[in-house]
Amino acid sequence: HMGHYGMNLYSREPLMAPSGHPPEHVVPGFARAMTKRDIRDLRTWHRNAAVRAKRAGFDIVVVYAGHNIALAMHFLARRYNRRTDEYGGSLENRARLLRELIEDTKEAVGDSCGVAVRMAVDELMGPRGLVSEEEGRDIVAMLAELPDLWDVNCSDWKNDSITSRFAEEGFQEPFIRFMKDVTTKPVVGVGRYTSPDRMASLVRAGVLDMIGAARPSIADPYLPRKIEEGRVEDIRECIGCNICVAYANHMVPMRCTQNPTVGEEWRRGWHPEHIPAKDTDDTVLVVGGGPAGLEAARALGQRGYEVTLAEAGEAWGGRALRESRLPGLAAWRRVADYRVYQLQQMANVNVYLQSPMTADAVLEAGCSLVAVATGASWHGDGFGRTTCAPIPGAEQAHVVGPDEVMAGASLTSPVVVFDDDEFYMGGVLAEQIRAAGHDVTLVTPGAVVSSWTDYTLEQSRIQKQLHKLGVQIVPLHTVVEVGADHVRAVY
C-alpha cells in the first residue's frame, strides 16, 4: 500500500496515510488520517495478498518498507506520522504496524514461503528522516528475528539508485554495516555492484550474506552464472546511467545502454546471450567503431559471419569514449571496453583503426554486406527543441558545439552554455567548463537544469552541483541571437 504516495487516479479510491498529508505527486487531493478500522482493514488486505502470492506459487513474500513509496515506511517516519495513539509517538509505536504486517504474513504463509522485509535504514535526510546509526538501527534491532531475511537500502529511490555520475559502486555500505551486529537472519544489500571481487569481499567480511543486483542484472542477466563459471571478463557491466530507470518511469518497455535486448525478450524474441547462427555466406563490413559499430560487429561475429570493422579514428568507442572523459562519466567507457574485449576473442572478426572509408574503399573491401555506423554529431548552431532553426550569429568562430568542447576547443571567459536538449549534456559540459576555471552561465528553456534527468533520478544532484560550482543558471529563457561580445536570450 502506497499511502499518500499513491494517486489512485484510476480507481478514485480516497488516499490514506498515518496522518493527513497531501499526495507525494503534484496532483490535487489529500490523504486522510487512517482510523483504527483502516489499519485493521490494511492488515487484512496485506494478509490476503500474501495468501494469493502463495497460491500463485511464489516462494518469497516481501513486507515492504524500502522506499518512501510504502505506507509501512510512512508510519516509521516522524515527519509523516503525527499520531497520538499506539501507532504514533515513540519509535516502538511507529514500528507497530510493520511488526504486525510481518507477524501476519508469517502466520499466513510462513509455513511454505520465506518472509522477507525490505527496509530503508537511512533516508539521507539527517534528523528529518531515519538515520541508520540511530532509529534505523533501533528498528531493525527491535524486529531483528521476525523475518526470514532482511533486505536493506537507503531511501528514497533517487538515493537508492544513484547514477554512477554521483556515487561509486557500493556507496550504501556505510549505512548498512551494522546489520549483522543486530540480527542473525540473512541480510541482502544493494549498491550497483558489478565487481565480483567487491561482492565476495562483503560476504567474506560478514557485512552481507547476499548481494542484490537489479541494475547490474538488467545489464547482464547472466551475471551470477558468469561469476560462477569464472568468466568475469564476459560480464556486461552496468554503467550506472539509469536509462533503465528512466524508461520504467515512462511506463514503457525498459531499455539499457549496455544490453540492447532488455525489454525486447518477449516482443521481439531477443535473448541477451544467444543469437541465431548465420544463415548465409555473406561477408560484412562495418564502418565505424563507436558503440553501434562495435555492437554490430560483435553480434555478427557471434553469429559466425566473417566481419571487418573499420574505424577512422585512433581509438574505439566513439561517443562513449569522448563522453567517458566528462566529469563523473568514467564508467560509461565500459560500453566500449566490453565490446572491444569480445571482438578480440573472435577469430572471424578483423578490426582496423585509423582506417577512414571512402565509397571506393568500401567497394574495394569486397564485402557483400555493409553496415554504416558512423554515428551522429551535435548541432553547433543552436538548432534544438525550442529554437527549431540555427540561431543568428551561431556561425561565428567563438560559437562551438558539444563535440568541439569535448575535443578540447579553446574557450574564453565568460562562457554561455545554451542547453536546448535538457538531458545530461548541457549540465555536464557546464560543469567541465567551470572546473577549467571559466565563468559559466547556463541558459535553458526548461524550468530547471537538465530537466529530463528527473527520469534518471539525478536532476536535483546536477542542479546542486552546478550551484556549488558557481555556475549561473538562467531558466525559462531561449537564446535568440549571438553577437561578438554578447548573447541575447528571451523569456
XYZ file of C-alpha atoms in Angstrom:
491
model
C 0.000 0.000 0.000
C 1.493 3.319 -1.091
C -0.201 5.597 1.434
C -0.080 9.250 0.454
C 2.454 8.419 -2.287
C -0.259 6.788 -4.372
C -2.549 8.873 -6.538
C -5.415 6.451 -7.253
C -6.340 8.491 -10.311
C -7.799 5.398 -11.962
C -9.670 3.838 -9.032
C -10.666 7.145 -7.378
C -10.249 5.438 -4.004
C -9.523 8.013 -1.275
C -5.905 8.151 -0.167
C -4.965 7.084 3.345
C -1.901 7.891 5.441
C -0.790 7.681 9.080
C -1.735 11.341 9.395
C -3.381 13.759 6.975
C -0.971 14.589 4.160
C -1.030 15.861 0.553
C -0.193 13.353 -2.194
C 3.519 12.947 -2.854
C 2.969 13.782 -6.524
C 1.732 17.183 -7.588
C -1.916 16.271 -8.044
C -4.992 17.705 -6.319
C -6.078 15.843 -3.243
C -5.327 14.999 0.339
C -4.709 11.704 2.136
C -6.904 11.308 5.187
C -5.558 10.070 8.505
C -6.221 6.368 8.939
C -8.655 5.202 11.574
C -8.179 2.053 13.657
C -10.633 0.379 11.292
C -8.477 1.406 8.327
C -5.434 -0.145 9.983
C -7.316 -3.400 10.632
C -8.510 -3.412 7.023
C -4.961 -2.812 5.778
C -3.687 -5.787 7.757
C -6.440 -7.945 6.269
C -5.656 -6.773 2.732
C -1.963 -7.441 3.270
C -2.618 -10.913 4.648
C -4.943 -11.766 1.755
C -2.343 -10.567 -0.750
C 0.272 -12.840 0.838
C -2.108 -15.814 0.608
C -2.759 -15.047 -3.073
C 1.004 -14.893 -3.684
C 1.447 -18.293 -2.047
C -1.411 -19.732 -4.105
C 0.192 -18.341 -7.262
C 3.383 -20.249 -6.500
C 5.699 -17.577 -5.142
C 8.480 -18.700 -2.807
C 9.190 -15.372 -1.073
C 6.783 -12.686 0.086
C 8.199 -9.270 0.973
C 6.843 -6.929 3.604
C 7.834 -3.630 2.052
C 9.178 -0.549 3.819
C 12.080 0.027 1.473
C 11.316 3.396 -0.057
C 9.284 6.493 0.540
C 6.500 4.898 -1.513
C 5.433 2.417 1.187
C 2.773 3.019 3.821
C 4.728 0.965 6.378
C 7.629 3.389 5.870
C 5.298 6.353 6.333
C 4.330 5.008 9.764
C 8.021 4.776 10.722
C 8.799 8.357 9.676
C 8.191 11.055 12.281
C 7.562 13.703 9.628
C 4.601 11.707 8.281
C 3.361 10.036 11.454
C 1.870 12.592 13.847
C -0.481 10.164 15.549
C -1.040 10.206 19.306
C -2.370 6.646 19.680
C -0.444 3.363 19.937
C 0.658 3.725 16.288
C 2.401 7.073 16.777
C 4.834 8.922 19.006
C 7.564 6.589 20.266
C 9.678 4.536 17.886
C 8.126 1.353 19.225
C 4.672 2.695 18.400
C 5.676 3.874 14.938
C 7.137 0.418 14.233
C 3.997 -1.335 15.463
C 2.335 -1.617 12.054
C 5.482 -3.012 10.430
C 5.730 -5.579 13.226
C 2.089 -6.566 12.769
C 2.446 -6.904 8.991
C 5.472 -9.175 9.419
C 3.724 -11.313 12.026
C 0.516 -11.508 9.969
C 2.458 -12.569 6.870
C 4.471 -15.182 8.755
C 1.262 -16.643 10.190
C -0.465 -16.674 6.808
C 2.253 -18.113 4.547
C 5.367 -18.695 6.641
C 4.906 -22.460 6.585
C 5.931 -22.615 2.929
C 7.087 -19.124 1.873
C 10.073 -17.143 3.012
C 9.024 -13.821 4.520
C 11.467 -11.017 3.833
C 11.439 -7.391 4.928
C 12.784 -4.658 2.724
C 13.501 -1.555 4.742
C 15.290 1.723 4.209
C 17.566 2.087 7.224
C 18.687 5.594 6.245
C 16.904 8.290 4.248
C 19.985 10.514 3.806
C 17.983 13.427 5.203
C 19.728 13.896 8.537
C 17.446 14.328 11.557
C 14.382 14.909 9.325
C 14.351 11.223 8.396
C 15.550 7.836 9.549
C 19.280 7.712 10.270
C 20.958 4.312 10.163
C 23.072 4.879 13.280
C 20.013 5.892 15.279
C 16.390 4.962 14.553
C 17.257 2.818 11.536
C 19.396 0.533 13.681
C 16.900 0.571 16.541
C 14.007 -0.539 14.303
C 15.996 -3.468 12.935
C 17.127 -4.461 16.443
C 13.508 -4.303 17.625
C 12.291 -6.637 14.846
C 15.568 -8.474 14.275
C 14.460 -12.107 14.347
C 10.922 -11.785 12.974
C 11.503 -12.084 9.200
C 13.426 -14.808 7.418
C 15.576 -12.274 5.595
C 16.413 -8.563 5.749
C 16.819 -6.583 2.522
C 18.171 -3.150 3.444
C 18.785 0.002 1.475
C 18.799 3.803 1.576
C 15.659 5.726 0.684
C 14.190 7.132 -1.445
C 14.697 5.837 -4.990
C 16.988 8.673 -6.104
C 19.259 7.761 -3.178
C 18.906 4.013 -3.550
C 19.683 4.089 -7.291
C 22.150 6.962 -7.604
C 23.782 7.195 -11.020
C 27.486 6.435 -11.409
C 27.983 10.151 -12.051
C 27.295 10.867 -8.399
C 28.105 7.661 -6.475
C 30.639 4.869 -6.640
C 29.820 1.180 -6.559
C 28.768 0.147 -3.048
C 28.068 3.623 -1.718
C 25.408 2.246 0.666
C 27.865 0.119 2.635
C 28.488 2.630 5.472
C 24.759 2.801 6.155
C 24.076 -0.944 6.388
C 27.252 -2.285 8.017
C 25.555 -2.574 11.411
C 23.029 -5.170 10.242
C 24.916 -8.350 11.122
C 25.545 -6.960 14.603
C 21.828 -6.857 15.427
C 20.279 -9.845 13.618
C 21.159 -13.470 12.990
C 18.963 -13.589 9.893
C 20.448 -13.355 6.371
C 20.989 -9.823 5.070
C 20.821 -8.617 1.469
C 22.203 -5.249 0.400
C 22.446 -3.319 -2.839
C 24.722 -0.705 -4.370
C 25.037 -1.234 -8.140
C 27.675 -3.909 -7.580
C 29.400 -5.059 -10.751
C 32.755 -6.255 -9.384
C 32.745 -9.925 -8.297
C 35.725 -9.269 -6.021
C 33.868 -6.485 -4.255
C 30.799 -8.680 -3.833
C 32.790 -11.602 -2.453
C 34.720 -9.378 -0.053
C 31.477 -8.149 1.538
C 30.311 -11.708 2.121
C 33.701 -12.816 3.476
C 33.809 -9.819 5.818
C 30.377 -10.683 7.201
C 28.801 -7.421 6.078
C 26.219 -9.109 3.823
C 25.082 -12.629 3.132
C 23.792 -11.925 -0.359
C 24.195 -9.188 -2.946
C 21.145 -7.642 -4.559
C 21.837 -6.580 -8.138
C 18.918 -5.056 -10.015
C 20.562 -2.643 -12.455
C 23.635 -4.904 -12.925
C 21.259 -7.796 -13.734
C 19.465 -5.658 -16.296
C 22.801 -5.011 -18.000
C 23.704 -8.698 -17.745
C 21.047 -11.215 -16.621
C 23.761 -13.897 -16.575
C 25.942 -12.040 -14.085
C 25.787 -14.760 -11.378
C 26.453 -17.582 -13.836
C 29.458 -15.810 -15.347
C 30.922 -15.313 -11.873
C 30.278 -18.966 -11.039
C 31.951 -20.111 -14.263
C 34.928 -17.763 -13.826
C 34.045 -15.707 -16.909
C 34.233 -12.315 -15.251
C 35.668 -10.704 -18.400
C 32.421 -11.591 -20.180
C 30.246 -9.651 -17.721
C 28.409 -6.813 -19.424
C 28.844 -4.316 -16.596
C 26.197 -1.751 -15.710
C 27.414 1.784 -16.380
C 25.017 3.397 -13.911
C 23.375 5.736 -16.424
C 19.828 4.917 -15.192
C 18.289 4.747 -18.649
C 16.543 1.635 -17.308
C 15.005 3.741 -14.550
C 14.042 6.497 -16.990
C 12.030 4.222 -19.256
C 10.428 2.494 -16.282
C 9.351 5.963 -15.162
C 7.851 6.477 -18.622
C 5.816 3.256 -18.150
C 7.167 1.747 -21.384
C 9.417 -1.283 -22.107
C 12.709 -0.950 -20.308
C 15.932 -0.012 -22.069
C 19.588 -0.472 -21.192
C 22.636 1.239 -22.663
C 24.694 -1.928 -22.247
C 22.106 -4.600 -23.037
C 20.152 -3.884 -26.232
C 17.950 -6.956 -25.745
C 16.379 -5.867 -22.460
C 12.660 -5.190 -22.683
C 12.501 -6.995 -26.019
C 12.873 -10.598 -24.888
C 9.177 -11.364 -25.376
C 8.064 -8.903 -28.060
C 10.978 -9.500 -30.434
C 12.341 -12.775 -29.087
C 15.749 -11.276 -28.340
C 17.935 -13.253 -25.940
C 20.723 -11.464 -24.053
C 23.252 -14.252 -24.690
C 22.070 -16.337 -27.628
C 21.621 -15.134 -31.188
C 20.770 -17.209 -34.286
C 23.711 -18.553 -36.260
C 24.300 -17.107 -39.696
C 22.142 -18.466 -42.498
C 24.053 -17.002 -45.453
C 27.656 -16.907 -46.672
C 27.782 -13.113 -46.710
C 30.832 -11.234 -45.510
C 30.214 -7.990 -43.671
C 32.000 -4.652 -43.499
C 31.086 -2.469 -40.515
C 32.122 1.175 -40.929
C 32.516 2.996 -37.631
C 33.874 1.825 -34.268
C 31.565 3.648 -31.900
C 29.025 1.876 -29.673
C 26.722 0.904 -32.567
C 29.532 -0.298 -34.825
C 31.179 -2.287 -32.038
C 27.891 -3.946 -31.113
C 27.047 -4.709 -34.749
C 30.459 -6.323 -35.286
C 30.186 -8.246 -32.002
C 26.701 -9.612 -32.773
C 27.588 -10.506 -36.363
C 30.774 -12.160 -35.200
C 28.854 -14.189 -32.641
C 26.550 -15.350 -35.424
C 29.586 -16.659 -37.322
C 29.941 -14.122 -40.106
C 33.320 -13.000 -41.410
C 33.403 -9.379 -40.292
C 35.688 -6.439 -40.989
C 35.388 -3.455 -38.672
C 36.941 -0.159 -39.780
C 37.273 2.945 -37.611
C 38.658 6.253 -38.888
C 39.941 7.366 -35.502
C 42.795 6.224 -33.285
C 40.650 4.539 -30.603
C 37.487 2.504 -30.261
C 34.369 3.812 -28.615
C 33.200 6.909 -30.484
C 30.867 8.995 -28.325
C 31.171 6.553 -25.399
C 34.916 7.249 -25.291
C 34.507 11.019 -25.594
C 31.751 11.283 -23.017
C 33.531 8.998 -20.542
C 36.075 11.820 -20.109
C 33.405 14.208 -18.842
C 33.007 14.720 -15.067
C 31.602 11.646 -13.341
C 31.047 9.609 -16.516
C 34.144 7.369 -16.477
C 32.014 4.225 -16.079
C 30.444 4.921 -19.472
C 33.678 3.703 -21.077
C 32.511 0.176 -20.241
C 30.251 0.379 -23.306
C 33.362 0.265 -25.484
C 35.594 -1.875 -23.252
C 33.170 -4.806 -23.059
C 32.681 -4.949 -26.821
C 36.354 -4.491 -27.704
C 37.250 -7.410 -25.426
C 34.582 -9.619 -27.019
C 35.824 -8.765 -30.505
C 39.381 -9.624 -29.513
C 38.230 -13.183 -28.786
C 36.695 -13.676 -32.253
C 38.974 -15.042 -34.963
C 36.339 -14.292 -37.603
C 36.386 -10.527 -36.908
C 39.189 -8.305 -38.206
C 39.414 -4.806 -36.748
C 41.256 -1.779 -38.110
C 41.841 1.614 -36.528
C 42.872 4.751 -38.445
C 41.017 3.415 -41.459
C 38.713 6.080 -42.919
C 36.434 4.577 -45.529
C 35.533 6.311 -48.760
C 32.942 4.890 -51.129
C 35.757 3.468 -53.263
C 37.390 1.892 -50.192
C 34.101 0.262 -49.239
C 33.797 -1.260 -52.706
C 37.429 -2.414 -52.640
C 36.814 -4.279 -49.371
C 34.716 -6.714 -51.381
C 32.187 -7.487 -48.654
C 28.678 -8.435 -49.736
C 27.035 -6.543 -46.858
C 27.945 -3.138 -45.446
C 26.725 -1.658 -42.160
C 27.339 2.077 -41.816
C 27.632 3.079 -38.156
C 29.392 6.408 -38.351
C 27.270 7.964 -35.628
C 25.895 11.456 -35.332
C 27.210 14.824 -34.235
C 25.765 17.525 -32.044
C 24.382 20.679 -33.587
C 26.757 23.551 -33.009
C 24.469 26.233 -34.424
C 21.820 26.337 -31.709
C 19.234 24.235 -33.536
C 17.193 22.465 -30.870
C 13.850 21.609 -29.368
C 12.811 25.206 -28.839
C 14.723 27.130 -31.496
C 13.870 24.798 -34.433
C 16.463 26.654 -36.556
C 20.064 27.881 -36.348
C 20.475 30.873 -34.036
C 21.546 34.091 -35.794
C 25.236 34.636 -35.127
C 25.962 30.997 -34.377
C 28.223 30.770 -37.424
C 30.906 32.841 -35.668
C 34.186 31.187 -34.721
C 33.686 31.617 -30.971
C 30.443 29.576 -31.045
C 31.115 25.851 -30.609
C 29.060 22.722 -30.060
C 29.457 19.840 -27.607
C 31.700 17.841 -29.935
C 34.175 20.721 -30.166
C 34.163 21.207 -26.403
C 34.844 17.510 -25.829
C 37.637 17.701 -28.406
C 39.335 20.432 -26.369
C 38.198 23.626 -28.099
C 39.825 26.761 -26.700
C 37.336 28.810 -24.672
C 37.498 32.312 -23.232
C 35.527 33.518 -20.204
C 32.740 34.214 -19.785
C 31.116 31.159 -21.395
C 27.398 30.746 -22.082
C 26.111 27.181 -22.383
C 22.741 27.071 -24.140
C 21.027 23.792 -23.283
C 18.057 23.197 -25.584
C 18.475 19.432 -25.201
C 17.614 19.247 -21.477
C 19.196 15.841 -20.906
C 22.637 15.370 -19.326
C 24.964 17.016 -21.859
C 24.339 20.710 -21.122
C 24.790 20.294 -17.389
C 27.907 18.140 -17.568
C 29.563 20.464 -20.116
C 28.820 23.440 -17.867
C 30.443 21.532 -15.002
C 33.548 20.712 -17.045
C 33.954 24.238 -18.380
C 33.521 25.716 -14.898
C 36.061 23.237 -13.466
C 38.531 24.539 -16.068
C 38.288 27.958 -14.440
C 35.811 29.763 -16.681
C 32.858 31.860 -15.604
C 29.829 29.937 -16.852
C 26.184 30.815 -17.384
C 23.808 28.016 -18.355
C 20.714 29.150 -20.244
C 17.861 26.710 -20.753
C 14.228 26.910 -21.904
C 13.429 24.447 -19.131
C 12.236 25.425 -15.687
C 15.245 23.600 -14.209
C 18.620 22.411 -15.405
C 18.715 19.129 -17.371
C 15.007 18.599 -16.803
C 14.800 15.144 -18.454
C 17.263 13.758 -15.906
C 14.427 13.809 -13.404
C 13.574 10.456 -15.006
C 17.110 9.174 -14.329
C 16.788 10.358 -10.700
C 19.665 12.841 -10.883
C 18.200 16.243 -11.777
C 18.419 17.654 -8.261
C 22.008 16.475 -7.887
C 23.005 18.044 -11.211
C 21.486 21.382 -10.261
C 23.027 21.316 -6.769
C 26.414 20.530 -8.271
C 26.225 23.492 -10.637
C 25.107 25.803 -7.822
C 28.000 24.561 -5.697
C 30.475 25.259 -8.509
C 29.125 28.769 -9.020
C 27.511 28.251 -12.420
C 24.881 30.916 -13.023
C 21.608 29.314 -14.125
C 19.079 31.173 -16.277
C 15.953 29.003 -16.690
C 12.927 29.626 -18.925
C 14.995 31.520 -21.494
C 15.880 30.805 -25.105
C 18.931 32.228 -26.864
C 17.815 34.126 -29.961
C 20.996 35.938 -31.012
C 24.754 35.602 -30.565
C 26.925 38.668 -31.071
C 30.649 39.197 -30.999
C 30.559 40.042 -27.297
C 27.027 39.257 -26.142
C 24.231 36.706 -26.113
C 20.575 37.743 -26.203
C 18.009 35.453 -24.606
C 14.265 35.955 -24.305
C 11.850 34.759 -21.636
